[in-house]
PDB file of C-alpha atoms in Angstrom:
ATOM      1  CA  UNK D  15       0.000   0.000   0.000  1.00  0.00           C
ATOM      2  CA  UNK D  16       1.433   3.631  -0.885  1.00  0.00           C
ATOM      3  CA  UNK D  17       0.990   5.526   2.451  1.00  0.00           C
ATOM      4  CA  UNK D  18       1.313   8.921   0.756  1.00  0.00           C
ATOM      5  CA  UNK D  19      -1.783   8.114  -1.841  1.00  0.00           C
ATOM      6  CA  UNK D  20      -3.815   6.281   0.178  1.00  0.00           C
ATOM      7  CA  UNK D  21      -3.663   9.417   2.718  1.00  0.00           C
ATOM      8  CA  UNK D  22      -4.692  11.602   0.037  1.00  0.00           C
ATOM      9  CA  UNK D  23      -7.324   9.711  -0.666  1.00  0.00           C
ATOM     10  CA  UNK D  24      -8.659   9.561   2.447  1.00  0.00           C
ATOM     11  CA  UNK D  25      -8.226  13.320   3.515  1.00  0.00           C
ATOM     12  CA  UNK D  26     -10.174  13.719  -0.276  1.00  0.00           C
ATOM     13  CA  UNK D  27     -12.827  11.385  -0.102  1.00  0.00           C
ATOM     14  CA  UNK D  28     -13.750  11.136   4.000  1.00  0.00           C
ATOM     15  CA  UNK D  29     -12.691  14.391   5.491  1.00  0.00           C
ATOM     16  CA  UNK D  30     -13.022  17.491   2.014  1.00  0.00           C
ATOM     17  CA  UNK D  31     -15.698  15.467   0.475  1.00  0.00           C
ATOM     18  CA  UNK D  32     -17.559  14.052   3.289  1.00  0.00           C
ATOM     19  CA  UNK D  33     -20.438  13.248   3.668  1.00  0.00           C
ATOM     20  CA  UNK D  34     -23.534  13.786   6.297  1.00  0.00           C
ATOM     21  CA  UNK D  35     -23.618  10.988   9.406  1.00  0.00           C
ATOM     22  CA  UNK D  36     -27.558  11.009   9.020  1.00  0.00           C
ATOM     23  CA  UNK D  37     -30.429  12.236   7.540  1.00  0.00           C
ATOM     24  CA  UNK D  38     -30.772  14.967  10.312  1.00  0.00           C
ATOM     25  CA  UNK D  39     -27.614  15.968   9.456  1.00  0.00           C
ATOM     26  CA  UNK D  40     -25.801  18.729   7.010  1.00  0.00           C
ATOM     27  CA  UNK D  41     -22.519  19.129   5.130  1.00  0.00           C
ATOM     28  CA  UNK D  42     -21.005  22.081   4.794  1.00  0.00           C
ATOM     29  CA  UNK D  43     -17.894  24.137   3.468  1.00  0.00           C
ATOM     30  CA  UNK D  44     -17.333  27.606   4.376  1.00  0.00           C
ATOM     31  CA  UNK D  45     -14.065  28.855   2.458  1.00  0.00           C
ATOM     32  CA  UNK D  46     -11.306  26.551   3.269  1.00  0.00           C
ATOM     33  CA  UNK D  47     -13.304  24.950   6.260  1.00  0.00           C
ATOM     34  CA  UNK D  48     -15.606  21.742   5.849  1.00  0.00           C
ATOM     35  CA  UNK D  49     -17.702  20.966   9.031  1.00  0.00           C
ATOM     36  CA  UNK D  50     -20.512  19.026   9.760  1.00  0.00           C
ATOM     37  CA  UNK D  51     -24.026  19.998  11.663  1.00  0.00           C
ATOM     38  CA  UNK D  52     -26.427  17.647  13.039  1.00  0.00           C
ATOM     39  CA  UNK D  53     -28.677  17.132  16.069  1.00  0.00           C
ATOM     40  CA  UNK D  54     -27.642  18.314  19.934  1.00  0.00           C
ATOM     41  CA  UNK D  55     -26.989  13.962  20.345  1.00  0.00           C
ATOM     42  CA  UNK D  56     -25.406  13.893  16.628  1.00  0.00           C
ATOM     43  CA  UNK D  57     -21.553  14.488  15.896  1.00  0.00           C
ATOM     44  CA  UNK D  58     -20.659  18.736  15.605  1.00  0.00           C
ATOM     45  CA  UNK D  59     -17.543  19.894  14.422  1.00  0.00           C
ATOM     46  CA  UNK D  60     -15.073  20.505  11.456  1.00  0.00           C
ATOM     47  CA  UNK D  61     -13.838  17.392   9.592  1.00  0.00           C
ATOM     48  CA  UNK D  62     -11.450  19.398   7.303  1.00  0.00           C
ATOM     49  CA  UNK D  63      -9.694  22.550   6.645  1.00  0.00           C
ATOM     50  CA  UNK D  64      -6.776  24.330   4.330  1.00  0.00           C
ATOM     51  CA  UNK D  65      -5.935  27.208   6.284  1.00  0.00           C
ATOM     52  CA  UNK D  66      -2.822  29.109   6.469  1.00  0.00           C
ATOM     53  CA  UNK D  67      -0.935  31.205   9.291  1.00  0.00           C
ATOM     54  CA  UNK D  68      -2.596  34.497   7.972  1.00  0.00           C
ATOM     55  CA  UNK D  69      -6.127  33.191   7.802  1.00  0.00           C
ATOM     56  CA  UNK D  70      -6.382  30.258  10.469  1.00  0.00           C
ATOM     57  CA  UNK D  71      -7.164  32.191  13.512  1.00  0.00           C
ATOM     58  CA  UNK D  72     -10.294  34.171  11.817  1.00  0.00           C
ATOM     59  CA  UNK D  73     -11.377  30.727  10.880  1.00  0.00           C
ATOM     60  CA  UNK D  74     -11.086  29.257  13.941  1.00  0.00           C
ATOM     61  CA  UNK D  75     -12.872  32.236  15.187  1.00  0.00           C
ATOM     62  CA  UNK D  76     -15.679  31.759  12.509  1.00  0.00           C
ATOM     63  CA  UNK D  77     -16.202  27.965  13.338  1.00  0.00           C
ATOM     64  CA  UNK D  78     -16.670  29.140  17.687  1.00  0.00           C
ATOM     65  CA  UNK D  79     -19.294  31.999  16.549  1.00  0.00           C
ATOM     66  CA  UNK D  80     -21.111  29.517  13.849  1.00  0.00           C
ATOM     67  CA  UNK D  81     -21.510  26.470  16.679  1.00  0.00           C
ATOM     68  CA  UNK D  82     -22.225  29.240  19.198  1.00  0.00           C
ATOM     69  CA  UNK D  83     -25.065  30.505  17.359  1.00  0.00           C
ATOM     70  CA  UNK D  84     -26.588  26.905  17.075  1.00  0.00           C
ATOM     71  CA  UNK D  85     -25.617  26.326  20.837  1.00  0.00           C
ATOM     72  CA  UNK D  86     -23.994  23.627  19.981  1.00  0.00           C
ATOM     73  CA  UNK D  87     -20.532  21.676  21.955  1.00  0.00           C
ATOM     74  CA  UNK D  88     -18.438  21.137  19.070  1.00  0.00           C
ATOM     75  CA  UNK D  89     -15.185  19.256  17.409  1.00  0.00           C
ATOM     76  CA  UNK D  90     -12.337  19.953  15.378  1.00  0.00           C
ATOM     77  CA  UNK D  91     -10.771  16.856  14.327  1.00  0.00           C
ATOM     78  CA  UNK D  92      -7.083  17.712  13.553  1.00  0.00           C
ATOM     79  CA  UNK D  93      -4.795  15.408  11.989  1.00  0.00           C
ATOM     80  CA  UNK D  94      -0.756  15.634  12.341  1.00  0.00           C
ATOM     81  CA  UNK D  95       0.219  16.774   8.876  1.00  0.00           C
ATOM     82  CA  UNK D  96      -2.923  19.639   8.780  1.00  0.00           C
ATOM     83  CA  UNK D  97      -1.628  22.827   8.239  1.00  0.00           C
ATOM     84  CA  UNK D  98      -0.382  25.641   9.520  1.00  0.00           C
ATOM     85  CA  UNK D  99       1.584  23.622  12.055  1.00  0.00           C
ATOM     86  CA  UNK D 100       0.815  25.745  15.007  1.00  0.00           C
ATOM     87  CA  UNK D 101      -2.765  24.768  14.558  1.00  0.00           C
ATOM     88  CA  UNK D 102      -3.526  22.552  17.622  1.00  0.00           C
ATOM     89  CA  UNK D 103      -1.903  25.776  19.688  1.00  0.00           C
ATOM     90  CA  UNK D 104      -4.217  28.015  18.058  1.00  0.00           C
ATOM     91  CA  UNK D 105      -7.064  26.114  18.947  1.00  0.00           C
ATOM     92  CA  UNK D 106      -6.133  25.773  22.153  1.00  0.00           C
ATOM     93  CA  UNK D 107      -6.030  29.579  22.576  1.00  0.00           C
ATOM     94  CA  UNK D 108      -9.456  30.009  21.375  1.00  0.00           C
ATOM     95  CA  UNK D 109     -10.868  27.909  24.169  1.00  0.00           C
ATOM     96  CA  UNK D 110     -10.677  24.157  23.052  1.00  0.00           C
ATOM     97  CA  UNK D 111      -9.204  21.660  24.792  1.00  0.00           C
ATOM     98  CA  UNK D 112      -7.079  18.108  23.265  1.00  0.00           C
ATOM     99  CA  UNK D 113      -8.538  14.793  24.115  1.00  0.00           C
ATOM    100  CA  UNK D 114      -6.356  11.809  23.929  1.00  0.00           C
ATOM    101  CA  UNK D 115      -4.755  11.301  20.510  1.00  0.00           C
ATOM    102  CA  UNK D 116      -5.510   8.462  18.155  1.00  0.00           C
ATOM    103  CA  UNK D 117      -3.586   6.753  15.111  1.00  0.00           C
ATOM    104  CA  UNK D 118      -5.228   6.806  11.983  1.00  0.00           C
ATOM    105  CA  UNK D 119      -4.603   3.121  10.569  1.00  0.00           C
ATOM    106  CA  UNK D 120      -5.885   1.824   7.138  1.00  0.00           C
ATOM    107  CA  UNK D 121      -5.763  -1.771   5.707  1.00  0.00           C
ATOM    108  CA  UNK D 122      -6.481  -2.647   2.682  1.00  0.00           C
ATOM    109  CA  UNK D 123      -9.597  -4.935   2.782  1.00  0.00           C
ATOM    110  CA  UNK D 124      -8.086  -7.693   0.202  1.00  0.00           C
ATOM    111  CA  UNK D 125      -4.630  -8.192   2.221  1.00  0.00           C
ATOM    112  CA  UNK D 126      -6.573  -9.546   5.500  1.00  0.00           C
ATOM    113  CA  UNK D 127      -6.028 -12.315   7.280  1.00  0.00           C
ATOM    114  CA  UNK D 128     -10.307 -12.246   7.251  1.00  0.00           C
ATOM    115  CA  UNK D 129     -10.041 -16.261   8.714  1.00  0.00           C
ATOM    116  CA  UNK D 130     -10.644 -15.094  12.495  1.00  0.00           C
ATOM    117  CA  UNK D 131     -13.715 -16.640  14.274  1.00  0.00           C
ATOM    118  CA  UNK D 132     -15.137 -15.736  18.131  1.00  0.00           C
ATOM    119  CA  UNK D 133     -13.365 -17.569  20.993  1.00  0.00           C
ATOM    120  CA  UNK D 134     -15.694 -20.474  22.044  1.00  0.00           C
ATOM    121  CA  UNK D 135     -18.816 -19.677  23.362  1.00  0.00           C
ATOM    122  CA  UNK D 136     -19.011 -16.085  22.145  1.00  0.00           C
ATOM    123  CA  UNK D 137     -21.916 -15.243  19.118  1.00  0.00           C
ATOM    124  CA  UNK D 138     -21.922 -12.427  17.204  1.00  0.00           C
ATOM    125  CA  UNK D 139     -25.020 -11.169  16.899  1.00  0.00           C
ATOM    126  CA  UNK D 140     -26.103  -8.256  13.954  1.00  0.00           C
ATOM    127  CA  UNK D 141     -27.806  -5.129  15.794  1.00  0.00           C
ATOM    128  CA  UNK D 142     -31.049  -4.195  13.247  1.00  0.00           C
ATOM    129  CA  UNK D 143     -33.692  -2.601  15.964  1.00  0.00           C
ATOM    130  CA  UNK D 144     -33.907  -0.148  19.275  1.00  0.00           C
ATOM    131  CA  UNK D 145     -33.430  -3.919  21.530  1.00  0.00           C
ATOM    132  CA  UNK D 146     -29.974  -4.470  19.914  1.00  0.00           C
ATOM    133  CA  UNK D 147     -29.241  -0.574  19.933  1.00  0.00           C
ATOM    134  CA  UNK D 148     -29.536  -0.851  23.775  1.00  0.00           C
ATOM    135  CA  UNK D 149     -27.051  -3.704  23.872  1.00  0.00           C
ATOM    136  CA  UNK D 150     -24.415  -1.793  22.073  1.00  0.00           C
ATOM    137  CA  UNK D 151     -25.026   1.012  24.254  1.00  0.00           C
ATOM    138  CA  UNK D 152     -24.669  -0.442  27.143  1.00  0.00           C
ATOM    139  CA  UNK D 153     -21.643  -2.371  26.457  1.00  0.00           C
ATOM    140  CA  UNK D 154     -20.278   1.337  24.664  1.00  0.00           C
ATOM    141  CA  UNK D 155     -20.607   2.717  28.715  1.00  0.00           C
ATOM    142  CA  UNK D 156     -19.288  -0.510  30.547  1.00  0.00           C
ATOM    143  CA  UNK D 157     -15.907  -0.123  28.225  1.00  0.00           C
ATOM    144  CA  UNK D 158     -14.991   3.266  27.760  1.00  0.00           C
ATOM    145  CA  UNK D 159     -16.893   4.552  30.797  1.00  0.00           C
ATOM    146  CA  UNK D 160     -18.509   6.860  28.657  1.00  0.00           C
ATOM    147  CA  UNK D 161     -22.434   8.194  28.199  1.00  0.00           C
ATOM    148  CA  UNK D 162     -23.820   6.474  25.161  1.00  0.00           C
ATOM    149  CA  UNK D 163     -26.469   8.681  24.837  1.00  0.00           C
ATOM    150  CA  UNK D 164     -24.817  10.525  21.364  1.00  0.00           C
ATOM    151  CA  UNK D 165     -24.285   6.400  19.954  1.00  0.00           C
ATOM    152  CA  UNK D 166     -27.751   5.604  20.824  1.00  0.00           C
ATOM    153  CA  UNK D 167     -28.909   8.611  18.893  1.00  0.00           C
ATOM    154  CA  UNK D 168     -26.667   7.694  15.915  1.00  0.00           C
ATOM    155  CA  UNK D 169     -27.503   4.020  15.578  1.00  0.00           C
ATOM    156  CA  UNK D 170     -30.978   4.333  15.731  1.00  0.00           C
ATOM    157  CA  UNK D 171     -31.056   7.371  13.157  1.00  0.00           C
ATOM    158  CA  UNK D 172     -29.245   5.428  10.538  1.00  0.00           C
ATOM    159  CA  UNK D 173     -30.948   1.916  11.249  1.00  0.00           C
ATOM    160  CA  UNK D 174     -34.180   3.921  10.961  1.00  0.00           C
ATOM    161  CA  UNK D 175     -33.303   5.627   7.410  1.00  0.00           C
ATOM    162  CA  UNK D 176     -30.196   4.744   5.837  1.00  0.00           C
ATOM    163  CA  UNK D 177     -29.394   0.680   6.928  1.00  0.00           C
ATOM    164  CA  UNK D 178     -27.646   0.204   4.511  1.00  0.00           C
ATOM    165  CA  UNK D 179     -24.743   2.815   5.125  1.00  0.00           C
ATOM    166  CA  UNK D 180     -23.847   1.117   8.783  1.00  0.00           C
ATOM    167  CA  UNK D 181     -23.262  -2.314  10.210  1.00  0.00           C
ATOM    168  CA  UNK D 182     -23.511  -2.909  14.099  1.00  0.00           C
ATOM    169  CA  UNK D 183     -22.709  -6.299  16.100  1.00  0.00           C
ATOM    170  CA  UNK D 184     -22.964  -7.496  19.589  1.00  0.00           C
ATOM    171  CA  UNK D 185     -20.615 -10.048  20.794  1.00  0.00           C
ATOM    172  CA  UNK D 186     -22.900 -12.125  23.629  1.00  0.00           C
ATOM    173  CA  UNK D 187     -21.120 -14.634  26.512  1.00  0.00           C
ATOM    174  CA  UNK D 188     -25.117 -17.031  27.435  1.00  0.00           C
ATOM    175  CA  UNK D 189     -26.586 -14.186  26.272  1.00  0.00           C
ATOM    176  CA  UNK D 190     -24.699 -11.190  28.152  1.00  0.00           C
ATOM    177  CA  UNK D 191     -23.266  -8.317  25.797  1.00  0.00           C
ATOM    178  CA  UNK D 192     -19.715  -8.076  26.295  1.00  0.00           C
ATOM    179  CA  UNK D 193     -18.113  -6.423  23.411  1.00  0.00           C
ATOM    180  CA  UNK D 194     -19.769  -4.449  20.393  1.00  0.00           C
ATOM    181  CA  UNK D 195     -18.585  -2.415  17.697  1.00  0.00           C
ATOM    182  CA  UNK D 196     -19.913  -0.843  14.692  1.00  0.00           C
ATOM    183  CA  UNK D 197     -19.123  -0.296  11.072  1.00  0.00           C
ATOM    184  CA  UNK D 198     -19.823   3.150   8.340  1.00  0.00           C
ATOM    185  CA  UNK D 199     -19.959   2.139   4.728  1.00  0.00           C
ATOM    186  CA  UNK D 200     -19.608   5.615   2.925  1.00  0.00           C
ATOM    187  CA  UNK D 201     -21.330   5.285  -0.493  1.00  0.00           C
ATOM    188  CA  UNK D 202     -19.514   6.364  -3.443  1.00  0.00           C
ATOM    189  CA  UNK D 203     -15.670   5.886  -1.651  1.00  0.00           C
ATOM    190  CA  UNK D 204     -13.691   2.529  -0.793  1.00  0.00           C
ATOM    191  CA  UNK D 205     -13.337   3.479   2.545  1.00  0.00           C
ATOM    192  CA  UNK D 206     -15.067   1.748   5.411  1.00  0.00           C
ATOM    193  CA  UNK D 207     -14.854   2.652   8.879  1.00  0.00           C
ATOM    194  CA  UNK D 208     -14.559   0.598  11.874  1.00  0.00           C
ATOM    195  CA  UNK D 209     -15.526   2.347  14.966  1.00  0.00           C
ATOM    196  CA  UNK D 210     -16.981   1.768  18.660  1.00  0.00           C
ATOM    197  CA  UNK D 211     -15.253  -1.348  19.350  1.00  0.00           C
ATOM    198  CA  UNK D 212     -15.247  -2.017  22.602  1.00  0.00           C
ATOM    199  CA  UNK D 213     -15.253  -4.748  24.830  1.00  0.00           C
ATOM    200  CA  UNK D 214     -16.244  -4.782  28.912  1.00  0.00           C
ATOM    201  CA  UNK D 215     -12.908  -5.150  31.010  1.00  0.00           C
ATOM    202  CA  UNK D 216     -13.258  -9.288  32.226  1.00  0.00           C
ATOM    203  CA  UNK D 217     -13.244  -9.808  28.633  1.00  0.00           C
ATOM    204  CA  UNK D 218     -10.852  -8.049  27.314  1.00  0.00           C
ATOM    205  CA  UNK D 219      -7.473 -10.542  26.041  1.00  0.00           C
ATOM    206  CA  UNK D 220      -9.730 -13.598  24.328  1.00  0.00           C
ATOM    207  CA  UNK D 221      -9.734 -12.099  21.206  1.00  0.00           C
ATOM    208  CA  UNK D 222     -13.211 -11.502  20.485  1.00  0.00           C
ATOM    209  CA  UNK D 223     -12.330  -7.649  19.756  1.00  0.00           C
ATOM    210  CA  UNK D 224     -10.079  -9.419  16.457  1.00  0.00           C
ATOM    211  CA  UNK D 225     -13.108 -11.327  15.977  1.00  0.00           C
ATOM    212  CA  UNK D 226     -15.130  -8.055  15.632  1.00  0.00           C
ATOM    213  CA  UNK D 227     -12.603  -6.564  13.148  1.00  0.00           C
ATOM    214  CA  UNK D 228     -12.531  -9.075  10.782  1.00  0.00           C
ATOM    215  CA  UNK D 229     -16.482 -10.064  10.919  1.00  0.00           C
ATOM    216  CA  UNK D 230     -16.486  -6.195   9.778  1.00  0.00           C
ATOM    217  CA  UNK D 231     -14.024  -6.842   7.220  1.00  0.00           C
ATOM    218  CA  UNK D 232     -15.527  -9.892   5.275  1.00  0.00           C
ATOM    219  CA  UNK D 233     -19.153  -7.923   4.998  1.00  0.00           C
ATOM    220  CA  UNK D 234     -16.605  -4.733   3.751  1.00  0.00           C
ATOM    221  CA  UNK D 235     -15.360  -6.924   1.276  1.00  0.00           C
ATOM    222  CA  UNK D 236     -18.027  -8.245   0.293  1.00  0.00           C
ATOM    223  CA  UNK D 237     -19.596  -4.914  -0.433  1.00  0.00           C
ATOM    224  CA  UNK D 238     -16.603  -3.632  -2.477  1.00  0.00           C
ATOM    225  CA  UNK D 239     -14.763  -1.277  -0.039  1.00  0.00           C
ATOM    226  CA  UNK D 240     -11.361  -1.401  -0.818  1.00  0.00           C
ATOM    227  CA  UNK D 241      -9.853  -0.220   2.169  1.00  0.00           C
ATOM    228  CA  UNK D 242     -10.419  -0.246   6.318  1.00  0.00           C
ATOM    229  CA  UNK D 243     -10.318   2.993   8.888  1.00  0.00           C
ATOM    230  CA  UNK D 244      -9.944   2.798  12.456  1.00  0.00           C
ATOM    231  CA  UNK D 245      -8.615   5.738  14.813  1.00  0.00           C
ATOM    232  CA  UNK D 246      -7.005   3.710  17.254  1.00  0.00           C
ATOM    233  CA  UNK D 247      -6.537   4.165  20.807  1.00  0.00           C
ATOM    234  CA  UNK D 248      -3.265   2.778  22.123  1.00  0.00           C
ATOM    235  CA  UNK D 249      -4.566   0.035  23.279  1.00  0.00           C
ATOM    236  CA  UNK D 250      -6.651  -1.661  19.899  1.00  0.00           C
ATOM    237  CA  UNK D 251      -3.341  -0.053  17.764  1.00  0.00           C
ATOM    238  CA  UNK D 252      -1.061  -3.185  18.446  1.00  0.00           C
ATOM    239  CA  UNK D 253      -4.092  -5.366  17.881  1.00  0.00           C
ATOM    240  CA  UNK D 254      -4.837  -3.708  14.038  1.00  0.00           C
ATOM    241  CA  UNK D 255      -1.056  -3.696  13.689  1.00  0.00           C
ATOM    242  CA  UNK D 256      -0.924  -7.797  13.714  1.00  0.00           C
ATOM    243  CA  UNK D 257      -4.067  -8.081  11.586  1.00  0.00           C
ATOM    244  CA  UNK D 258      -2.575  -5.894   8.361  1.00  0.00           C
ATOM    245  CA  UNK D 259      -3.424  -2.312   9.345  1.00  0.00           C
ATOM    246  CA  UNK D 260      -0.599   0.258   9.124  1.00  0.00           C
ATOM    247  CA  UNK D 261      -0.346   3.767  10.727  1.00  0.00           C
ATOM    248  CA  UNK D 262      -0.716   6.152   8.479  1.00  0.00           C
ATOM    249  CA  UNK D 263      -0.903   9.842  10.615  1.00  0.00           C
ATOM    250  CA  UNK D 264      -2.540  10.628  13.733  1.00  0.00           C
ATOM    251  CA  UNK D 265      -5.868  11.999  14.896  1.00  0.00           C
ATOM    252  CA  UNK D 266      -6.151  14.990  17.917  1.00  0.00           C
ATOM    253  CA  UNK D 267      -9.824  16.095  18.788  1.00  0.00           C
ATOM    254  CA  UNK D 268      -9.749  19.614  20.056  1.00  0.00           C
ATOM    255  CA  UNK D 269     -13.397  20.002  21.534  1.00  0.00           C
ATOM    256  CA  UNK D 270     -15.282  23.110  22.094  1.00  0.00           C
ATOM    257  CA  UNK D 271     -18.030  23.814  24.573  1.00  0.00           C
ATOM    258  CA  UNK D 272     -20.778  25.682  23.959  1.00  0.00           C
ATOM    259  CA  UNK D 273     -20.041  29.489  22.852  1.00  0.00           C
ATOM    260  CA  UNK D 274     -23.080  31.179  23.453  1.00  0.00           C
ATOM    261  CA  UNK D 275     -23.371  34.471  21.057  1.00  0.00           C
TER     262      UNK D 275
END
C-alpha cells in the first residue's frame, strides 16, 4: 500500500468530500473549512480545513461563533500533517481543549487475514432494531466509561433511514453483551470505517475484539470497499497492527463547549 496516496485519498474522499452521518444531518464548506451539523446527540464539528498562518485564527474564530449561534458543543478533528503547524496551539487559545490522541490506521480490505472466528462460546449477533441498539449502548458505557447517549442517537437514526450505510454487532457470553462495535460504509468511496469497538474489562485478552474486526471486514469486502479505517486508541493499535493495518498519521480532537453568542 502507498501511504502517501492512500492518505490523500482519504483526507479527499472522508474528510473534504464528506459526507452527512444522518439524515438529520448537514454538510457544509465555508471557504477553506468543511464541518458538519447535526442534532444536539449527533456528531458537531469541522472534519477538514486548508488554512494558512494568515487566515487560520479568523477561521477558527468563525467555526466558535457559527456552533455558538446553534448552541452547539463542538469538534475539530485535527490530523498531524494539517496545516499551519501551530494549529492545535491556536485552537487551544481560542478555548478548546485536546482529548487523547488516536492513530489513523488503514488496511487494505483484500490483504486480510479475514479467517478469524469468536473464541468459544461467544456469538456475534447483527444489531437491526432499538433492543440491539440498547445492547451496544450499554456495552459502549461498561468499556470506555462513557455516556452512550450521542451512539444511541446515531444508531438508531441510521438503522431507521439509511441501513444500509452502517453495520452494528454485539458479541454475547449465554446471552450477556460483552463487546460491540460498529461499522460506516460511505457510499460512493472505498473506505469503510470501523468504529466503537469495545469490549467490557473481564473480557478483554480472548480475542473476540479481532473477531469483531474481521467479521467487519468480510461484509466490507463483500460490499466492495477497498480499504479499512480505524482511529485507534493505544490500546486496539497493536491489535490492528498484527491483523494488516498500518499507521498512516494521527488523529487529535480539540473540543469546544458551547459558545453562546
Amino acid at each position: 500500500m502507498d501511504h502517501a496516496a492512500v492518505l490523500a485519498l482519504f483526507d479527499r474522499d472522508m474528510r473534504e468530500g464528506a459526507r452527512p452521518f444522518g439524515l438529520d444531518s448537514v454538510v457544509e464548506r465555508v471557504g477553506a473549512v468543511v464541518r458538519h451539523v447535526g442534532p444536539e446527540k449527533g456528531w458537531n464539528g469541522v472534519l477538514w480545513s486548508d488554512l494558512s498562518e494568515a487566515d487560520a485564527d479568523a477561521a477558527i474564530a468563525e467555526q466558535v461563533r457559527h456552533f455558538g449561534s446553534l448552541g452547539l458543543e463542538f469538534e475539530w478533528k485535527l490530523y498531524a500533517h494539517d496545516r499551519p503547524v501551530d494549529l492545535g496551539r491556536r485552537l487551544r487559545a481560542a478555548g478548546f481543549t485536546a482529548e487523547p490522541e488516536e492513530t489513523l490506521m488503514i488496511a487494505e480490505v483484500g490483504e486480510l487475514d479475514l479467517d478469524v472466528r469468536p473464541p468459544q462460546g461467544i456469538e456475534l449477533r447483527p444489531v437491526a432494531d432499538a433492543a440491539g441498539v440498547d445492547l451496544v449502548a450499554d456495552v459502549h458505557e461498561q468499556a470506555f466509561g462513557t455516556d452512550s447517549s450521542r451512539l444511541r442517537h446515531l444508531l438508531l437514526t441510521q438503522l431507521a433511514g439509511e441501513p444500509d450505510t452502517v453495520v452494528a454487532v454485539v458479541a454475547l457470553a449465554d446471552d450477556v453483551p460483552v463487546s460491540s462495535a460498529r461499522m460506516e460504509l460511505i457510499p460512493g468511496t472505498r473506505f469503510a470505517g470501523l468504529w466503537g469497538g469495545g469490549t467490557v474489562e473481564a473480557w478483554r485478552g480472548r480475542g473476540i475484539y479481532r473477531a469483531l474486526v474481521a467479521h467487519r471486514a468480510r461484509i466490507a469486502a463483500d460490499r466492495g470497499y477497498r480499504y479499512l479505517q480505524v482511529d485507534a486508541s493505544d490500546e486496539s493499535r497493536p491489535i490492528l497492527e498484527r491483523l494488516g493495518f498500518a499507521p498512516l498519521t494521527t488523529t487529535t480532537p480539540y473540543v469546544h463547549p458551547i459558545a453562546r453568542v
